[in-house]
């Protein structure tokens, strides 16, 4: 809408490489259903500062298992990634995010066995994290999101419940295990290969998808959040903030949300001042 009235767009081709994430659960979390107003938000803030850390951790864990991203440590420790045809398509230890973005429907499945699952049931090996706040393990996913994790006494049984091509998954894992035995991945050159996927029960998690989570394109603004046109002049009455305002590129946990809140508040105040009384 901003560009239609002459706003200049910047950084429209800049984005962070894709992340591998599980798709958000369909069901809303209870705290997403809470009503929203200035008074209530202040109440929630005051209330949450009184809550014990264990309650905050439980809430955060629920967000992780329904909105989370599998940690790269899963591949480092021996899990493999297959596409929805059931085939491996990359060295999982080298930028699997980008490779997944090139697969059919951008979908992948993570496969491991019970020896691995035991390791990923407690610190320091976790499936997903909000760093420093909470960690979600295999059993948390089994409890909260059984639709994206399947366990079976045989690999075929585990795959059949959530993967469209269970027979290919079985063949792929047999081939991978042969690489582990020979200590050489002749398909993609992965090293190290881990311990193989051999100990029942077996697990299949997915689909996980390649998402572009962060883009940096948007409307060019001045330091008062006023939108600029092509020659760089202010378009009177038009303001932009948050991700919609292009130009500010930040990496790191929380900066996107912090900037959305801060710039939105500042832009709102400045915009309000510009309205004649
Ligand atoms: C998967 C993912 C993970 C992320 N993780 C983090 C993280 O860990 N930490 C962090 O700081 N940031 C993270 N970010 C980035 C962060 O979410 C964004 O920077 C932030 O939400 C931007 O806020 P915003 O208010 O500017 O825009 P948005 O949150 O995108 O809000 C824009 C709103 O406008 C609405 N809208 C759009 N068009 C119209 C229209 N025509 N009319 C009315 N409404 C409209 C949209 O529906 C939306 O609700 C993540 C982003 C993604 C996608």
Tab-separated table of C-alpha atoms and ligand atoms in Angstrom:
chain	number	residue	atom	x	y	z
A	1	UNK	CA	0.000	0.000	0.000
A	2	UNK	CA	2.900	2.332	0.838
A	3	UNK	CA	4.576	1.801	-2.503
A	4	UNK	CA	1.303	2.451	-4.316
A	5	UNK	CA	1.341	6.015	-2.956
A	6	UNK	CA	4.965	6.545	-3.987
A	7	UNK	CA	6.907	5.059	-1.041
A	8	UNK	CA	10.446	3.956	-1.894
A	9	UNK	CA	11.183	0.278	-1.271
A	10	UNK	CA	14.600	-0.806	-0.012
A	11	UNK	CA	16.336	-4.158	0.633
A	12	UNK	CA	13.588	-6.048	-1.165
A	13	UNK	CA	16.008	-8.796	-2.235
A	14	UNK	CA	17.667	-9.243	1.165
A	15	UNK	CA	16.629	-12.066	3.458
A	16	UNK	CA	18.116	-14.476	5.961
A	17	UNK	CA	18.759	-17.985	4.684
A	18	UNK	CA	15.894	-20.429	5.308
A	19	UNK	CA	15.471	-22.081	8.704
A	20	UNK	CA	14.239	-25.629	9.205
A	21	UNK	CA	11.125	-25.399	11.389
A	22	UNK	CA	8.183	-27.595	12.213
A	23	UNK	CA	4.955	-26.028	10.917
A	24	UNK	CA	3.009	-24.238	13.654
A	25	UNK	CA	0.424	-26.447	15.384
A	26	UNK	CA	-3.115	-25.714	14.231
A	27	UNK	CA	-4.408	-25.335	17.768
A	28	UNK	CA	-3.893	-21.940	19.412
A	29	UNK	CA	-1.985	-21.884	22.676
A	30	UNK	CA	-4.114	-20.814	25.656
A	31	UNK	CA	-2.208	-17.579	26.119
A	32	UNK	CA	-2.797	-16.669	22.455
A	33	UNK	CA	-6.509	-16.655	23.275
A	34	UNK	CA	-6.186	-14.134	26.122
A	35	UNK	CA	-7.979	-10.864	25.405
A	36	UNK	CA	-5.779	-7.912	24.587
A	37	UNK	CA	-6.017	-4.348	25.908
A	38	UNK	CA	-3.575	-1.920	27.534
A	39	UNK	CA	-4.988	-2.649	31.019
A	40	UNK	CA	-4.924	-6.438	30.583
A	41	UNK	CA	-1.439	-6.464	29.063
A	42	UNK	CA	-0.155	-4.524	32.095
A	43	UNK	CA	-1.882	-7.075	34.343
A	44	UNK	CA	-0.299	-10.007	32.459
A	45	UNK	CA	3.127	-8.345	32.688
A	46	UNK	CA	2.772	-7.757	36.445
A	47	UNK	CA	1.403	-11.285	36.956
A	48	UNK	CA	4.133	-12.991	34.914
A	49	UNK	CA	6.882	-11.276	36.915
A	50	UNK	CA	5.430	-12.999	40.018
A	51	UNK	CA	5.272	-16.452	38.446
A	52	UNK	CA	7.980	-18.947	39.426
A	53	UNK	CA	10.556	-19.765	36.736
A	54	UNK	CA	9.160	-23.309	36.452
A	55	UNK	CA	5.799	-21.955	35.196
A	56	UNK	CA	7.495	-19.666	32.651
A	57	UNK	CA	9.607	-22.615	31.495
A	58	UNK	CA	6.502	-24.798	31.064
A	59	UNK	CA	4.776	-22.092	29.003
A	60	UNK	CA	7.908	-21.589	26.882
A	61	UNK	CA	8.245	-25.349	26.362
A	62	UNK	CA	4.674	-25.455	25.023
A	63	UNK	CA	5.616	-22.744	22.504
A	64	UNK	CA	8.735	-24.695	21.487
A	65	UNK	CA	6.973	-27.978	20.796
A	66	UNK	CA	4.200	-26.307	18.779
A	67	UNK	CA	6.180	-23.535	17.041
A	68	UNK	CA	9.783	-24.720	17.290
A	69	UNK	CA	12.809	-25.363	15.111
A	70	UNK	CA	14.828	-28.589	15.349
A	71	UNK	CA	18.301	-27.918	16.679
A	72	UNK	CA	21.255	-28.514	14.351
A	73	UNK	CA	22.724	-30.699	17.130
A	74	UNK	CA	20.282	-33.440	16.066
A	75	UNK	CA	22.197	-33.929	12.826
A	76	UNK	CA	25.565	-33.502	14.494
A	77	UNK	CA	24.664	-36.371	16.824
A	78	UNK	CA	23.513	-38.771	14.094
A	79	UNK	CA	19.947	-38.027	12.914
A	80	UNK	CA	19.367	-37.994	9.164
A	81	UNK	CA	17.094	-35.857	7.003
A	82	UNK	CA	14.989	-37.228	4.153
A	83	UNK	CA	12.582	-35.450	1.815
A	84	UNK	CA	8.946	-36.394	1.317
A	85	UNK	CA	10.017	-38.969	-1.272
A	86	UNK	CA	11.939	-40.669	1.566
A	87	UNK	CA	15.375	-39.912	0.077
A	88	UNK	CA	18.387	-38.233	1.629
A	89	UNK	CA	19.327	-35.197	-0.457
A	90	UNK	CA	22.314	-33.564	1.234
A	91	UNK	CA	25.143	-33.820	3.731
A	92	UNK	CA	23.056	-33.007	6.822
A	93	UNK	CA	26.065	-31.334	8.428
A	94	UNK	CA	26.463	-28.759	5.637
A	95	UNK	CA	23.671	-26.202	5.250
A	96	UNK	CA	20.710	-28.642	5.201
A	97	UNK	CA	18.375	-25.612	5.452
A	98	UNK	CA	19.196	-24.435	1.950
A	99	UNK	CA	19.046	-27.963	0.522
A	100	UNK	CA	15.616	-28.522	2.103
A	101	UNK	CA	14.334	-25.342	0.461
A	102	UNK	CA	15.014	-27.032	-2.893
A	103	UNK	CA	13.036	-30.223	-2.085
A	104	UNK	CA	9.418	-30.987	-3.092
A	105	UNK	CA	7.094	-28.834	-0.996
A	106	UNK	CA	10.148	-27.775	1.069
A	107	UNK	CA	9.392	-30.710	3.361
A	108	UNK	CA	11.748	-32.971	5.268
A	109	UNK	CA	11.607	-35.667	7.945
A	110	UNK	CA	14.183	-36.288	10.677
A	111	UNK	CA	14.941	-39.913	11.476
A	112	UNK	CA	16.662	-41.432	14.506
A	113	UNK	CA	16.573	-44.448	16.806
A	114	UNK	CA	15.962	-45.022	20.510
A	115	UNK	CA	19.617	-44.690	21.490
A	116	UNK	CA	19.527	-41.202	19.988
A	117	UNK	CA	16.108	-40.481	21.571
A	118	UNK	CA	17.492	-41.349	25.007
A	119	UNK	CA	20.337	-38.894	24.488
A	120	UNK	CA	17.861	-36.206	23.379
A	121	UNK	CA	15.718	-36.692	26.476
A	122	UNK	CA	17.805	-34.475	28.728
A	123	UNK	CA	20.403	-31.716	28.730
A	124	UNK	CA	22.691	-31.075	26.874
A	125	UNK	CA	20.988	-32.627	23.820
A	126	UNK	CA	17.632	-31.008	22.992
A	127	UNK	CA	15.299	-30.985	19.999
A	128	UNK	CA	14.529	-27.265	20.194
A	129	UNK	CA	15.215	-24.292	22.420
A	130	UNK	CA	14.381	-20.726	23.257
A	131	UNK	CA	17.985	-20.210	24.267
A	132	UNK	CA	18.415	-19.777	28.003
A	133	UNK	CA	14.652	-19.953	28.710
A	134	UNK	CA	13.513	-23.490	27.917
A	135	UNK	CA	14.557	-26.684	26.191
A	136	UNK	CA	12.230	-29.243	24.588
A	137	UNK	CA	13.212	-32.898	24.393
A	138	UNK	CA	11.875	-35.929	22.473
A	139	UNK	CA	9.366	-36.800	25.225
A	140	UNK	CA	8.014	-33.199	25.192
A	141	UNK	CA	7.205	-33.538	21.484
A	142	UNK	CA	5.622	-36.961	22.062
A	143	UNK	CA	3.365	-35.417	24.708
A	144	UNK	CA	2.502	-32.082	23.037
A	145	UNK	CA	2.616	-32.746	19.288
A	146	UNK	CA	2.109	-36.453	18.511
A	147	UNK	CA	1.095	-35.496	14.961
A	148	UNK	CA	4.707	-34.597	14.073
A	149	UNK	CA	6.547	-37.404	15.869
A	150	UNK	CA	5.999	-41.096	15.260
A	151	UNK	CA	7.556	-44.023	17.089
A	152	UNK	CA	7.513	-47.668	16.012
A	153	UNK	CA	9.114	-50.989	16.874
A	154	UNK	CA	10.140	-51.144	13.234
A	155	UNK	CA	11.220	-48.197	11.131
A	156	UNK	CA	8.467	-48.941	8.634
A	157	UNK	CA	5.854	-48.766	11.383
A	158	UNK	CA	7.236	-45.415	12.590
A	159	UNK	CA	7.410	-43.979	9.060
A	160	UNK	CA	4.014	-45.282	7.894
A	161	UNK	CA	2.114	-43.096	10.346
A	162	UNK	CA	3.499	-39.753	9.136
A	163	UNK	CA	5.631	-40.234	6.018
A	164	UNK	CA	4.061	-40.658	2.553
A	165	UNK	CA	6.787	-43.101	1.352
A	166	UNK	CA	7.618	-45.449	4.273
A	167	UNK	CA	9.236	-48.140	2.103
A	168	UNK	CA	11.693	-45.680	0.617
A	169	UNK	CA	12.467	-44.379	4.113
A	170	UNK	CA	13.387	-47.934	5.160
A	171	UNK	CA	15.644	-48.409	2.107
A	172	UNK	CA	17.303	-45.023	2.692
A	173	UNK	CA	18.064	-45.850	6.304
A	174	UNK	CA	19.455	-49.280	5.352
A	175	UNK	CA	21.773	-47.557	2.892
A	176	UNK	CA	22.786	-44.970	5.484
A	177	UNK	CA	23.540	-47.695	8.027
A	178	UNK	CA	25.770	-49.389	5.474
A	179	UNK	CA	27.685	-46.089	5.173
A	180	UNK	CA	28.089	-46.049	8.958
A	181	UNK	CA	29.467	-49.611	8.889
A	182	UNK	CA	31.962	-48.752	6.133
A	183	UNK	CA	32.595	-45.282	7.637
A	184	UNK	CA	32.066	-43.635	4.268
A	185	UNK	CA	29.059	-41.765	2.835
A	186	UNK	CA	29.466	-42.272	-0.914
A	187	UNK	CA	26.273	-40.261	-1.602
A	188	UNK	CA	27.017	-36.939	0.105
A	189	UNK	CA	30.336	-37.322	1.949
A	190	UNK	CA	28.896	-36.684	5.392
A	191	UNK	CA	31.376	-37.038	8.249
A	192	UNK	CA	30.959	-37.909	11.051
A	193	UNK	CA	28.067	-40.253	10.393
A	194	UNK	CA	27.028	-40.982	13.981
A	195	UNK	CA	26.108	-44.419	15.276
A	196	UNK	CA	23.541	-45.326	12.623
A	197	UNK	CA	19.796	-45.863	13.021
A	198	UNK	CA	19.688	-49.386	14.356
A	199	UNK	CA	18.171	-49.634	17.843
A	200	UNK	CA	14.364	-50.012	18.109
A	201	UNK	CA	12.042	-48.301	18.686
A	202	UNK	CA	12.578	-45.954	15.763
A	203	UNK	CA	11.422	-42.355	15.383
A	204	UNK	CA	10.360	-40.180	12.458
A	205	UNK	CA	9.722	-36.462	13.037
A	206	UNK	CA	8.133	-34.183	10.494
A	207	UNK	CA	7.297	-32.647	8.266
A	208	UNK	CA	9.890	-29.999	9.011
A	209	UNK	CA	9.948	-27.228	6.445
A	210	UNK	CA	12.345	-24.659	5.066
A	211	UNK	CA	10.997	-21.249	6.046
A	212	UNK	CA	12.369	-17.855	5.218
A	213	UNK	CA	11.672	-16.279	8.620
A	214	UNK	CA	13.436	-12.955	8.275
A	215	UNK	CA	13.220	-10.497	5.389
A	216	UNK	CA	14.663	-7.026	5.402
A	217	UNK	CA	12.745	-5.328	2.645
A	218	UNK	CA	10.259	-2.541	3.222
A	219	UNK	CA	9.480	1.138	2.947
A	220	UNK	CA	12.353	3.581	3.327
A	221	UNK	CA	11.813	5.867	6.335
A	222	UNK	CA	13.600	8.807	7.945
A	223	UNK	CA	14.504	8.930	11.653
A	224	UNK	CA	10.913	10.046	12.443
A	225	UNK	CA	9.518	6.925	10.714
A	226	UNK	CA	8.078	9.060	7.925
A	227	UNK	CA	7.998	7.224	4.609
A	228	UNK	CA	10.235	8.647	1.859
A	229	UNK	CA	9.466	8.753	-1.844
A	230	UNK	CA	11.898	7.924	-4.697
A	231	UNK	CA	13.701	11.314	-4.590
A	232	UNK	CA	14.000	10.915	-0.783
A	233	UNK	CA	11.315	13.411	0.272
A	234	UNK	CA	8.855	12.800	3.098
A	235	UNK	CA	5.366	11.654	2.059
A	236	UNK	CA	3.224	13.717	4.465
A	237	UNK	CA	1.083	11.679	6.866
A	238	UNK	CA	2.573	8.280	5.979
A	239	UNK	CA	4.534	6.404	8.668
A	240	UNK	CA	6.037	2.944	8.768
A	241	UNK	CA	7.619	0.853	11.519
A	242	UNK	CA	8.627	-2.680	12.444
A	243	UNK	CA	9.361	-5.144	9.675
A	244	UNK	CA	7.372	-3.067	7.217
A	245	UNK	CA	10.011	-0.332	7.402
A	246	UNK	CA	12.976	-1.573	5.394
A	247	UNK	CA	16.547	-0.577	5.940
A	248	UNK	CA	17.409	-1.700	9.447
A	249	UNK	CA	19.128	-5.087	9.386
A	250	UNK	CA	19.588	-6.846	12.708
A	251	UNK	CA	20.674	-10.356	13.593
A	252	UNK	CA	20.281	-11.945	16.991
A	253	UNK	CA	17.646	-13.303	19.316
A	254	UNK	CA	14.802	-10.890	20.032
A	255	UNK	CA	15.944	-7.960	17.930
A	256	UNK	CA	13.147	-8.312	15.374
A	257	UNK	CA	10.448	-8.272	18.053
A	258	UNK	CA	12.201	-5.579	20.105
A	259	UNK	CA	12.443	-3.360	17.030
A	260	UNK	CA	8.785	-3.961	16.142
A	261	UNK	CA	7.680	-2.868	19.618
A	262	UNK	CA	10.095	0.053	19.960
A	263	UNK	CA	9.731	1.487	16.479
A	264	UNK	CA	5.963	0.993	16.540
A	265	UNK	CA	5.631	2.904	19.789
A	266	UNK	CA	7.931	5.717	18.644
A	267	UNK	CA	6.268	5.965	15.224
A	268	UNK	CA	2.825	5.998	16.843
A	269	UNK	CA	3.785	8.868	19.174
A	270	UNK	CA	5.280	10.918	16.341
A	271	UNK	CA	2.291	10.229	14.082
A	272	UNK	CA	-0.115	11.269	16.869
A	273	UNK	CA	1.778	14.555	17.341
A	274	UNK	CA	1.455	15.304	13.630
A	275	UNK	CA	-2.351	15.218	13.781
A	276	UNK	CA	-3.806	18.738	14.222
A	277	UNK	CA	-5.657	19.102	17.577
B	1	LIG	C1	9.406	-18.075	11.878
B	1	LIG	C2	9.875	-16.774	12.465
B	1	LIG	C3	10.630	-16.771	13.614
B	1	LIG	C4	11.029	-15.559	14.166
B	1	LIG	N1	11.748	-15.593	15.334
B	1	LIG	C5	12.065	-14.447	15.926
B	1	LIG	C6	12.736	-14.432	17.191
B	1	LIG	O1	13.035	-15.487	17.774
B	1	LIG	N2	13.046	-13.233	17.742
B	1	LIG	C7	12.734	-12.054	17.133
B	1	LIG	O2	13.004	-11.001	17.692
B	1	LIG	N3	12.109	-12.030	15.949
B	1	LIG	C8	11.760	-13.186	15.330
B	1	LIG	N4	11.120	-13.151	14.116
B	1	LIG	C9	10.865	-11.842	13.477
B	1	LIG	C10	9.709	-11.138	14.166
B	1	LIG	O3	8.615	-12.042	14.293
B	1	LIG	C11	9.293	-9.925	13.308
B	1	LIG	O4	10.431	-9.085	13.135
B	1	LIG	C12	8.201	-9.126	13.998
B	1	LIG	O5	7.070	-9.944	14.284
B	1	LIG	C13	7.771	-7.968	13.102
B	1	LIG	O6	6.684	-7.326	13.737
B	1	LIG	P1	5.786	-6.300	12.944
B	1	LIG	O7	4.746	-5.834	13.914
B	1	LIG	O8	6.653	-5.302	12.282
B	1	LIG	O9	5.133	-7.153	11.773
B	1	LIG	P2	4.161	-8.422	11.867
B	1	LIG	O10	4.343	-9.168	13.153
B	1	LIG	O11	4.358	-9.150	10.579
B	1	LIG	O12	2.718	-7.770	11.922
B	1	LIG	C14	2.122	-7.229	10.779
B	1	LIG	C15	0.635	-7.453	10.929
B	1	LIG	O13	-0.037	-6.720	9.908
B	1	LIG	C16	-1.075	-7.534	9.413
B	1	LIG	N5	-1.366	-7.049	8.047
B	1	LIG	C17	-0.660	-7.229	6.906
B	1	LIG	N6	-1.248	-6.622	5.890
B	1	LIG	C18	-2.353	-6.018	6.358
B	1	LIG	C19	-3.376	-5.226	5.776
B	1	LIG	N7	-3.348	-4.914	4.479
B	1	LIG	N8	-4.362	-4.789	6.594
B	1	LIG	C20	-4.374	-5.103	7.907
B	1	LIG	N9	-3.438	-5.840	8.518
B	1	LIG	C21	-2.439	-6.291	7.747
B	1	LIG	C22	-0.521	-8.929	9.442
B	1	LIG	O14	-1.556	-9.879	9.442
B	1	LIG	C23	0.231	-8.904	10.770
B	1	LIG	O15	-0.580	-9.283	11.861
B	1	LIG	C24	10.694	-14.357	13.542
B	1	LIG	C25	9.930	-14.357	12.379
B	1	LIG	C26	9.512	-15.547	11.849
B	1	LIG	C27	8.647	-15.531	10.617
